[in-house]
DNA sequence: TTATATTTGACATTTATTGTCAAGTTATAA
DNA sequence: TTATAACTTGACAATAAATGTCAAATATAA
């Protein structure tokens, strides 16, 4: 199972790009990119989108990896993780079909 | 679909308890409890456990509501919310079967 | 060695979460 | 109506978490 960091690093290597080149394009410190690739930090959504651009990765696919990482990370240690996911699924369906007015 | 706030408030009313009684037991400001019951704030895990005690609610069930609320809230606006949930499920299975040593 | 690439960690800054408090509203009883 | 109790609201403070910056350390290769 590939982490988001591994996906980013693998693709960067495939394209023969250096940390400093990608981080310059994305406009972040290369230390941060290094940490993102080693899953020591999570990218922001904005950073992720620019990474998708320069690394020619599918934005949606990357976003799915990003969100699923976040969710998995925050509940993996809970006994009821799987039940919580199921309920979350129902809640999301419900919320999407019952939009809230502001 | 019942929110966690509704569950807490309904049960409190069933038991005929006042905000100030429950908040005293849980040792939080009653303003916070009021907000939790109206879903304006999220309880911490610790608060939730004490609420389960005094309200005679099932701790695990409440934790499931709590976690699923959090997950649903943080991805409901994403187009790929459902896909992300599915992938998160796989990741959690993987992580649980491949424990990381520290 | 020298040069280049990456990693690490201390620290600062920013943003989000949580708690405190007093004043405000609502509902109900007297 | 006034008085009281229950609850709500919002401004603000305190704390914790996320994010960014930088320079020094480490690795890798020529």
mmCIF file of C-alpha atoms in Angstrom, chain A residues 4-5 18 26 49 58 72 80 85 94 96 98 102:
data_model
loop_
_atom_site.group_PDB
_atom_site.id
_atom_site.type_symbol
_atom_site.label_atom_id
_atom_site.label_comp_id
_atom_site.label_asym_id
_atom_site.label_seq_id
_atom_site.Cartn_x
_atom_site.Cartn_y
_atom_site.Cartn_z
ATOM 1 C CA UNK A 4 0.974 9.750 -0.503
ATOM 2 C CA UNK A 5 4.601 10.567 0.188
ATOM 3 C CA UNK A 18 15.127 17.368 -7.786
ATOM 4 C CA UNK A 26 5.344 24.707 -5.786
ATOM 5 C CA UNK A 49 -2.690 20.724 -6.309
ATOM 6 C CA UNK A 58 -4.177 13.075 -11.422
ATOM 7 C CA UNK A 72 -7.053 6.627 8.334
ATOM 8 C CA UNK A 80 -14.475 1.274 16.487
ATOM 9 C CA UNK A 85 -16.393 4.816 8.815
ATOM 10 C CA UNK A 94 -27.636 12.215 4.399
ATOM 11 C CA UNK A 96 -25.540 15.631 0.681
ATOM 12 C CA UNK A 98 -30.297 17.439 2.824
ATOM 13 C CA UNK A 102 -27.021 29.477 5.379
#
